[in-house]
Amino acid sequence: MVFVSLKDLLPEAKKNNYAIGQFNINSFQWVEAILRAAQQQNAPVILASTDRIVDYLGGLRLIATTTKKIVEEMKITVPVVLHLDHGFTIERCKEAIDAGYSSVMYDGSKLPLKENIAQTKEVVDYAKRHHVSVEAEIGSVGGTEDGVTSGIKYADPNECYQLVESTGIDALAAALGSVHGPYQGEPKLAFDLMKEISDHLQAVPFALHGGSGIPDHQIVKTIAYGHAKINVNTECNQAWAQTIRELLTNNPALYSPPDILGTGMKAIEKVVTEKIQLFGSANKAAS
Ligand SMILES: [Zn+2]
């Protein structure tokens, strides 16, 4: 398989106190920019498409096939995970696995715990047969993602343990104060709760949603407290948009797509490079 799973990367990362960046793709130019940065940094990387924009990107099969081709064409040698972010149904997760994704997140966080466990387990059973990893969520990450806004609901430790122990997931997205999209003021992460849950779970790492906009010193602490996967989407998109906005404003006669979009790609590449260095995953590709 071209793609590896979270199982191949996260336990090692958690053990050695670093995290792997998950960077969301918003067009195939994101794939190229993210891969270029990861290869240059010799860092394992997670490419993710959030379920809500899968259709905009052309569907699961097109994403998996095209991404695989890009990895081959670019002669990428660092480990790459192709992950479905916030898969909203069991069917959608299964379709992603069939299409060639090496990892899926099943987001049953809005369901009662019992149902979340039952449905997550069904995804895990299917994924295991295909050597695909599964992430699941407890609580509610706040903010706005792809047009949907919700408040923060902190994860309950006992619910986290039950979900992990009854399903055998590979990563847990426990909502502990992070938000999707931009933060209003300093993020208030529940570090005490994070430590308590992480100490109990031991081998199963956290995935941090809403990693954009969290100050560097807090990011370092989330890694020390069990996060081995950190999701970044907003910051790449903001850098892309701001760079292109400035370029067009300063050069009103410019209309060449390679000049415009190429500059946007470089902005994404820069953010990804900085995050890889912050997360400590640079030069971890060989381990
Ligand atoms: Zn998320």
Short mmCIF file of C-alpha atoms and ligand atoms in Angstrom, two decimals:
data_model
loop_
_atom_site.label_atom_id
_atom_site.label_comp_id
_atom_site.label_asym_id
_atom_site.label_seq_id
_atom_site.Cartn_x
_atom_site.Cartn_y
_atom_site.Cartn_z
CA MET A 1 0.00 0.00 0.00
CA VAL A 2 1.20 3.50 -0.79
CA PHE A 3 -0.38 4.84 2.38
CA VAL A 4 0.39 3.81 5.95
CA SER A 5 -2.10 3.95 8.84
CA LEU A 6 -2.10 5.86 12.12
CA LYS A 7 -1.11 2.60 13.81
CA ASP A 8 2.21 2.74 11.96
CA LEU A 9 3.00 6.23 13.23
CA LEU A 10 1.20 7.39 16.37
CA PRO A 11 2.41 4.90 19.03
CA GLU A 12 6.02 5.70 18.13
CA ALA A 13 5.27 9.43 18.17
CA LYS A 14 3.54 9.26 21.55
CA LYS A 15 6.40 7.23 23.01
CA ASN A 16 8.97 9.75 21.83
CA ASN A 17 7.01 12.90 22.65
CA TYR A 18 6.31 14.32 19.21
CA ALA A 19 3.18 14.61 17.07
CA ILE A 20 2.35 14.01 13.43
CA GLY A 21 0.62 16.85 11.61
CA GLN A 22 -2.69 16.23 9.92
CA PHE A 23 -3.12 18.78 7.16
CA ASN A 24 -6.50 19.05 5.48
CA ILE A 25 -6.68 19.22 1.73
CA ASN A 26 -8.88 21.76 -0.02
CA SER A 27 -7.71 21.03 -3.56
CA PHE A 28 -5.02 18.78 -5.03
CA GLN A 29 -2.62 21.70 -4.89
CA TRP A 30 -2.82 21.33 -1.10
CA VAL A 31 -1.71 17.70 -1.50
CA GLU A 32 1.33 18.78 -3.50
CA ALA A 33 2.27 21.64 -1.16
CA ILE A 34 1.88 19.51 2.00
CA LEU A 35 3.85 16.60 0.54
CA ARG A 36 6.65 18.87 -0.63
CA ALA A 37 7.06 20.27 2.89
CA ALA A 38 6.88 16.83 4.53
CA GLN A 39 9.44 15.33 2.16
CA GLN A 40 11.75 18.30 2.60
CA GLN A 41 11.49 17.93 6.40
CA ASN A 42 11.77 14.13 6.22
CA ALA A 43 8.57 13.97 8.28
CA PRO A 44 5.70 11.47 8.31
CA VAL A 45 2.48 13.25 7.37
CA ILE A 46 -1.30 12.82 7.44
CA LEU A 47 -3.30 14.13 4.49
CA ALA A 48 -6.98 14.45 5.34
CA SER A 49 -10.17 15.23 3.53
CA THR A 50 -13.02 16.22 5.76
CA ASP A 51 -16.23 14.39 4.88
CA ARG A 52 -18.10 17.62 4.20
CA ILE A 53 -15.89 18.60 1.26
CA VAL A 54 -15.30 15.15 -0.21
CA ASP A 55 -17.90 15.76 -2.92
CA TYR A 56 -16.45 19.20 -3.70
CA LEU A 57 -13.07 17.49 -4.18
CA GLY A 58 -14.57 14.98 -6.62
CA GLY A 59 -15.47 12.04 -4.39
CA LEU A 60 -13.60 9.49 -2.28
CA ARG A 61 -12.27 7.42 -5.16
CA LEU A 62 -10.95 10.40 -7.09
CA ILE A 63 -9.24 11.72 -3.95
CA ALA A 64 -7.60 8.38 -3.12
CA THR A 65 -6.50 7.63 -6.68
CA THR A 66 -5.22 11.12 -7.43
CA THR A 67 -3.41 11.45 -4.11
CA LYS A 68 -1.74 8.09 -4.66
CA LYS A 69 -0.58 9.22 -8.12
CA ILE A 70 0.75 12.49 -6.76
CA VAL A 71 2.74 10.59 -4.10
CA GLU A 72 4.22 8.41 -6.83
CA GLU A 73 4.90 11.23 -9.30
CA MET A 74 6.61 13.32 -6.63
CA LYS A 75 8.64 10.26 -5.54
CA ILE A 76 7.61 10.81 -1.93
CA THR A 77 9.47 8.50 0.44
CA VAL A 78 8.18 9.72 3.82
CA PRO A 79 5.24 7.79 5.33
CA VAL A 80 1.89 9.25 4.23
CA VAL A 81 -1.53 8.55 5.78
CA LEU A 82 -4.68 9.29 3.78
CA HIS A 83 -7.36 9.98 6.37
CA LEU A 84 -11.10 10.71 6.24
CA ASP A 85 -11.72 13.53 8.73
CA HIS A 86 -15.11 13.62 10.52
CA GLY A 87 -16.71 10.72 8.68
CA PHE A 88 -20.38 11.15 9.50
CA THR A 89 -21.79 7.71 8.74
CA ILE A 90 -20.57 4.13 8.99
CA GLU A 91 -21.25 3.76 5.26
CA ARG A 92 -19.11 6.76 4.38
CA CYS A 93 -16.20 5.34 6.41
CA LYS A 94 -16.55 1.97 4.69
CA GLU A 95 -16.65 3.67 1.27
CA ALA A 96 -13.46 5.58 2.11
CA ILE A 97 -11.75 2.33 3.13
CA ASP A 98 -12.89 0.66 -0.09
CA ALA A 99 -11.64 3.67 -2.08
CA GLY A 100 -8.12 3.28 -0.63
CA TYR A 101 -7.98 5.52 2.44
CA SER A 102 -5.61 4.15 5.08
CA SER A 103 -7.37 5.80 8.02
CA VAL A 104 -10.83 7.08 8.91
CA MET A 105 -12.39 9.11 11.67
CA TYR A 106 -15.89 8.13 12.63
CA ASP A 107 -17.51 11.10 14.34
CA GLY A 108 -20.32 9.82 16.53
CA SER A 109 -19.76 12.54 19.13
CA LYS A 110 -23.30 13.87 18.80
CA LEU A 111 -24.82 10.45 19.56
CA PRO A 112 -25.54 9.03 23.02
CA LEU A 113 -22.44 7.18 24.26
CA LYS A 114 -23.91 3.71 23.75
CA GLU A 115 -24.69 4.40 20.11
CA ASN A 116 -21.37 6.14 19.53
CA ILE A 117 -19.61 3.01 20.86
CA ALA A 118 -21.73 0.58 18.81
CA GLN A 119 -21.26 2.50 15.57
CA THR A 120 -17.57 3.19 16.12
CA LYS A 121 -17.07 -0.55 16.80
CA GLU A 122 -18.70 -1.41 13.49
CA VAL A 123 -16.28 0.91 11.69
CA VAL A 124 -13.33 -0.55 13.63
CA ASP A 125 -14.33 -4.14 12.75
CA TYR A 126 -14.47 -3.28 9.05
CA ALA A 127 -11.30 -1.16 9.15
CA LYS A 128 -9.25 -3.86 10.93
CA ARG A 129 -9.93 -6.32 8.11
CA HIS A 130 -8.37 -3.79 5.72
CA HIS A 131 -5.46 -2.72 7.97
CA VAL A 132 -6.99 0.73 8.26
CA SER A 133 -6.85 2.82 11.45
CA VAL A 134 -9.81 4.49 13.16
CA GLU A 135 -10.15 7.69 15.17
CA ALA A 136 -13.30 8.48 17.15
CA GLU A 137 -14.59 11.48 19.10
CA ILE A 138 -15.99 12.20 22.55
CA GLY A 139 -17.40 15.57 23.57
CA SER A 140 -17.74 18.46 21.18
CA VAL A 141 -14.94 20.49 19.60
CA GLY A 142 -16.26 24.05 19.43
CA GLY A 143 -16.23 26.56 16.60
CA THR A 144 -17.09 26.39 12.94
CA GLU A 145 -16.02 23.71 10.56
CA ASP A 146 -17.20 23.75 6.96
CA GLY A 147 -20.09 26.04 7.80
CA VAL A 148 -21.33 24.16 10.89
CA THR A 149 -20.99 25.92 14.25
CA SER A 150 -21.10 24.25 17.66
CA GLY A 151 -20.17 25.02 21.27
CA ILE A 152 -17.45 23.30 23.31
CA LYS A 153 -18.59 20.28 25.33
CA TYR A 154 -15.70 18.88 27.37
CA ALA A 155 -15.09 15.16 27.12
CA ASP A 156 -16.04 13.05 30.14
CA PRO A 157 -13.08 10.85 31.20
CA ASN A 158 -15.21 7.77 31.87
CA GLU A 159 -16.86 8.08 28.47
CA CYS A 160 -13.39 8.30 26.89
CA TYR A 161 -12.26 5.10 28.64
CA GLN A 162 -15.43 3.25 27.69
CA LEU A 163 -15.18 4.28 24.05
CA VAL A 164 -11.51 3.33 23.78
CA GLU A 165 -11.81 0.05 25.69
CA SER A 166 -14.95 -1.18 23.94
CA THR A 167 -13.92 -0.35 20.41
CA GLY A 168 -10.14 -0.69 20.03
CA ILE A 169 -9.72 2.64 18.23
CA ASP A 170 -6.24 3.90 17.32
CA ALA A 171 -6.69 7.58 18.23
CA LEU A 172 -9.13 9.53 20.37
CA ALA A 173 -10.38 13.01 19.60
CA ALA A 174 -11.35 14.10 23.11
CA ALA A 175 -12.84 17.59 23.09
CA LEU A 176 -10.83 19.46 25.72
CA GLY A 177 -11.37 23.09 24.82
CA SER A 178 -10.05 23.38 21.27
CA VAL A 179 -12.17 24.88 18.50
CA HIS A 180 -12.37 24.55 14.73
CA GLY A 181 -11.65 27.79 12.89
CA PRO A 182 -10.20 30.96 14.42
CA TYR A 183 -10.05 31.36 18.25
CA GLN A 184 -11.61 34.31 20.06
CA GLY A 185 -8.83 35.20 22.51
CA GLU A 186 -6.42 32.70 24.11
CA PRO A 187 -7.55 29.06 23.82
CA LYS A 188 -8.54 27.52 27.16
CA LEU A 189 -7.48 23.92 27.01
CA ALA A 190 -8.33 21.66 29.95
CA PHE A 191 -4.79 20.46 30.63
CA ASP A 192 -5.62 18.78 33.98
CA LEU A 193 -8.34 16.71 32.37
CA MET A 194 -6.05 16.01 29.40
CA LYS A 195 -3.34 14.65 31.68
CA GLU A 196 -5.77 12.55 33.70
CA ILE A 197 -7.25 10.89 30.61
CA SER A 198 -3.90 10.47 28.88
CA ASP A 199 -2.33 8.81 31.95
CA HIS A 200 -5.21 6.36 32.09
CA LEU A 201 -5.24 5.55 28.37
CA GLN A 202 -1.47 5.04 28.12
CA ALA A 203 -1.01 3.55 24.66
CA VAL A 204 -3.89 5.25 22.84
CA PRO A 205 -2.95 8.75 21.72
CA PHE A 206 -5.14 11.82 21.43
CA ALA A 207 -5.84 13.62 18.17
CA LEU A 208 -6.09 17.38 18.59
CA HIS A 209 -8.80 19.01 16.51
CA GLY A 210 -8.65 22.74 15.91
CA GLY A 211 -4.84 22.88 16.12
CA SER A 212 -4.75 26.19 14.20
CA GLY A 213 -4.23 29.27 16.34
CA ILE A 214 -3.19 27.50 19.55
CA PRO A 215 -0.02 29.22 20.88
CA ASP A 216 3.18 27.22 20.42
CA HIS A 217 3.79 26.71 24.17
CA GLN A 218 0.31 25.19 24.53
CA ILE A 219 0.88 22.92 21.53
CA VAL A 220 4.08 21.62 23.14
CA LYS A 221 2.09 20.89 26.33
CA THR A 222 -0.65 19.03 24.42
CA ILE A 223 2.07 16.79 22.97
CA ALA A 224 3.54 16.16 26.44
CA TYR A 225 0.00 15.26 27.58
CA GLY A 226 -0.67 12.57 25.04
CA HIS A 227 -1.43 14.17 21.68
CA ALA A 228 0.35 12.37 18.83
CA LYS A 229 -1.79 13.80 16.01
CA ILE A 230 -2.52 17.50 15.54
CA ASN A 231 -4.97 18.73 12.94
CA VAL A 232 -4.24 21.91 11.02
CA ASN A 233 -6.59 23.34 8.43
CA THR A 234 -7.51 26.97 9.13
CA GLU A 235 -3.95 28.27 9.28
CA CYS A 236 -3.01 26.84 5.88
CA ASN A 237 -6.18 28.27 4.35
CA GLN A 238 -5.68 31.68 5.94
CA ALA A 239 -2.07 31.85 4.70
CA TRP A 240 -3.19 30.81 1.21
CA ALA A 241 -5.99 33.38 1.08
CA GLN A 242 -3.96 36.22 2.55
CA THR A 243 -1.03 35.66 0.20
CA ILE A 244 -3.23 35.58 -2.87
CA ARG A 245 -5.26 38.58 -1.70
CA GLU A 246 -2.10 40.65 -1.27
CA LEU A 247 -0.64 39.47 -4.57
CA LEU A 248 -3.76 40.44 -6.52
CA THR A 249 -4.17 43.75 -4.70
CA ASN A 250 -0.56 44.72 -5.40
CA ASN A 251 -0.62 43.49 -9.01
CA PRO A 252 -3.99 44.41 -10.49
CA ALA A 253 -2.91 43.38 -14.01
CA LEU A 254 -1.90 39.85 -12.92
CA TYR A 255 -4.09 37.05 -14.24
CA SER A 256 -1.76 34.06 -14.80
CA PRO A 257 -3.03 31.09 -12.71
CA PRO A 258 0.42 29.50 -12.22
CA ASP A 259 1.71 32.80 -10.78
CA ILE A 260 -1.33 33.26 -8.53
CA LEU A 261 -1.93 29.68 -7.41
CA GLY A 262 1.78 28.85 -7.25
CA THR A 263 2.24 31.66 -4.74
CA GLY A 264 -0.66 30.27 -2.71
CA MET A 265 0.95 26.82 -2.67
CA LYS A 266 4.20 28.27 -1.35
CA ALA A 267 2.26 29.89 1.51
CA ILE A 268 0.75 26.50 2.46
CA GLU A 269 4.16 24.83 2.23
CA LYS A 270 5.61 27.41 4.63
CA VAL A 271 2.90 26.83 7.26
CA VAL A 272 3.24 23.04 6.99
CA THR A 273 7.03 23.29 7.39
CA GLU A 274 6.68 25.44 10.52
CA LYS A 275 4.10 23.08 12.05
CA ILE A 276 6.22 20.00 11.37
CA GLN A 277 9.13 21.66 13.17
CA LEU A 278 6.91 22.72 16.08
CA PHE A 279 5.37 19.24 16.43
CA GLY A 280 8.83 17.66 16.51
CA SER A 281 8.16 15.30 13.60
CA ALA A 282 10.97 16.58 11.34
CA ASN A 283 13.48 13.82 10.54
CA LYS A 284 11.21 11.16 12.07
CA ALA A 285 10.44 9.51 8.74
CA ALA A 286 13.09 6.83 9.08
CA SER A 287 12.19 5.71 12.60
ZN ZN B 1 -12.13 18.28 13.62
#
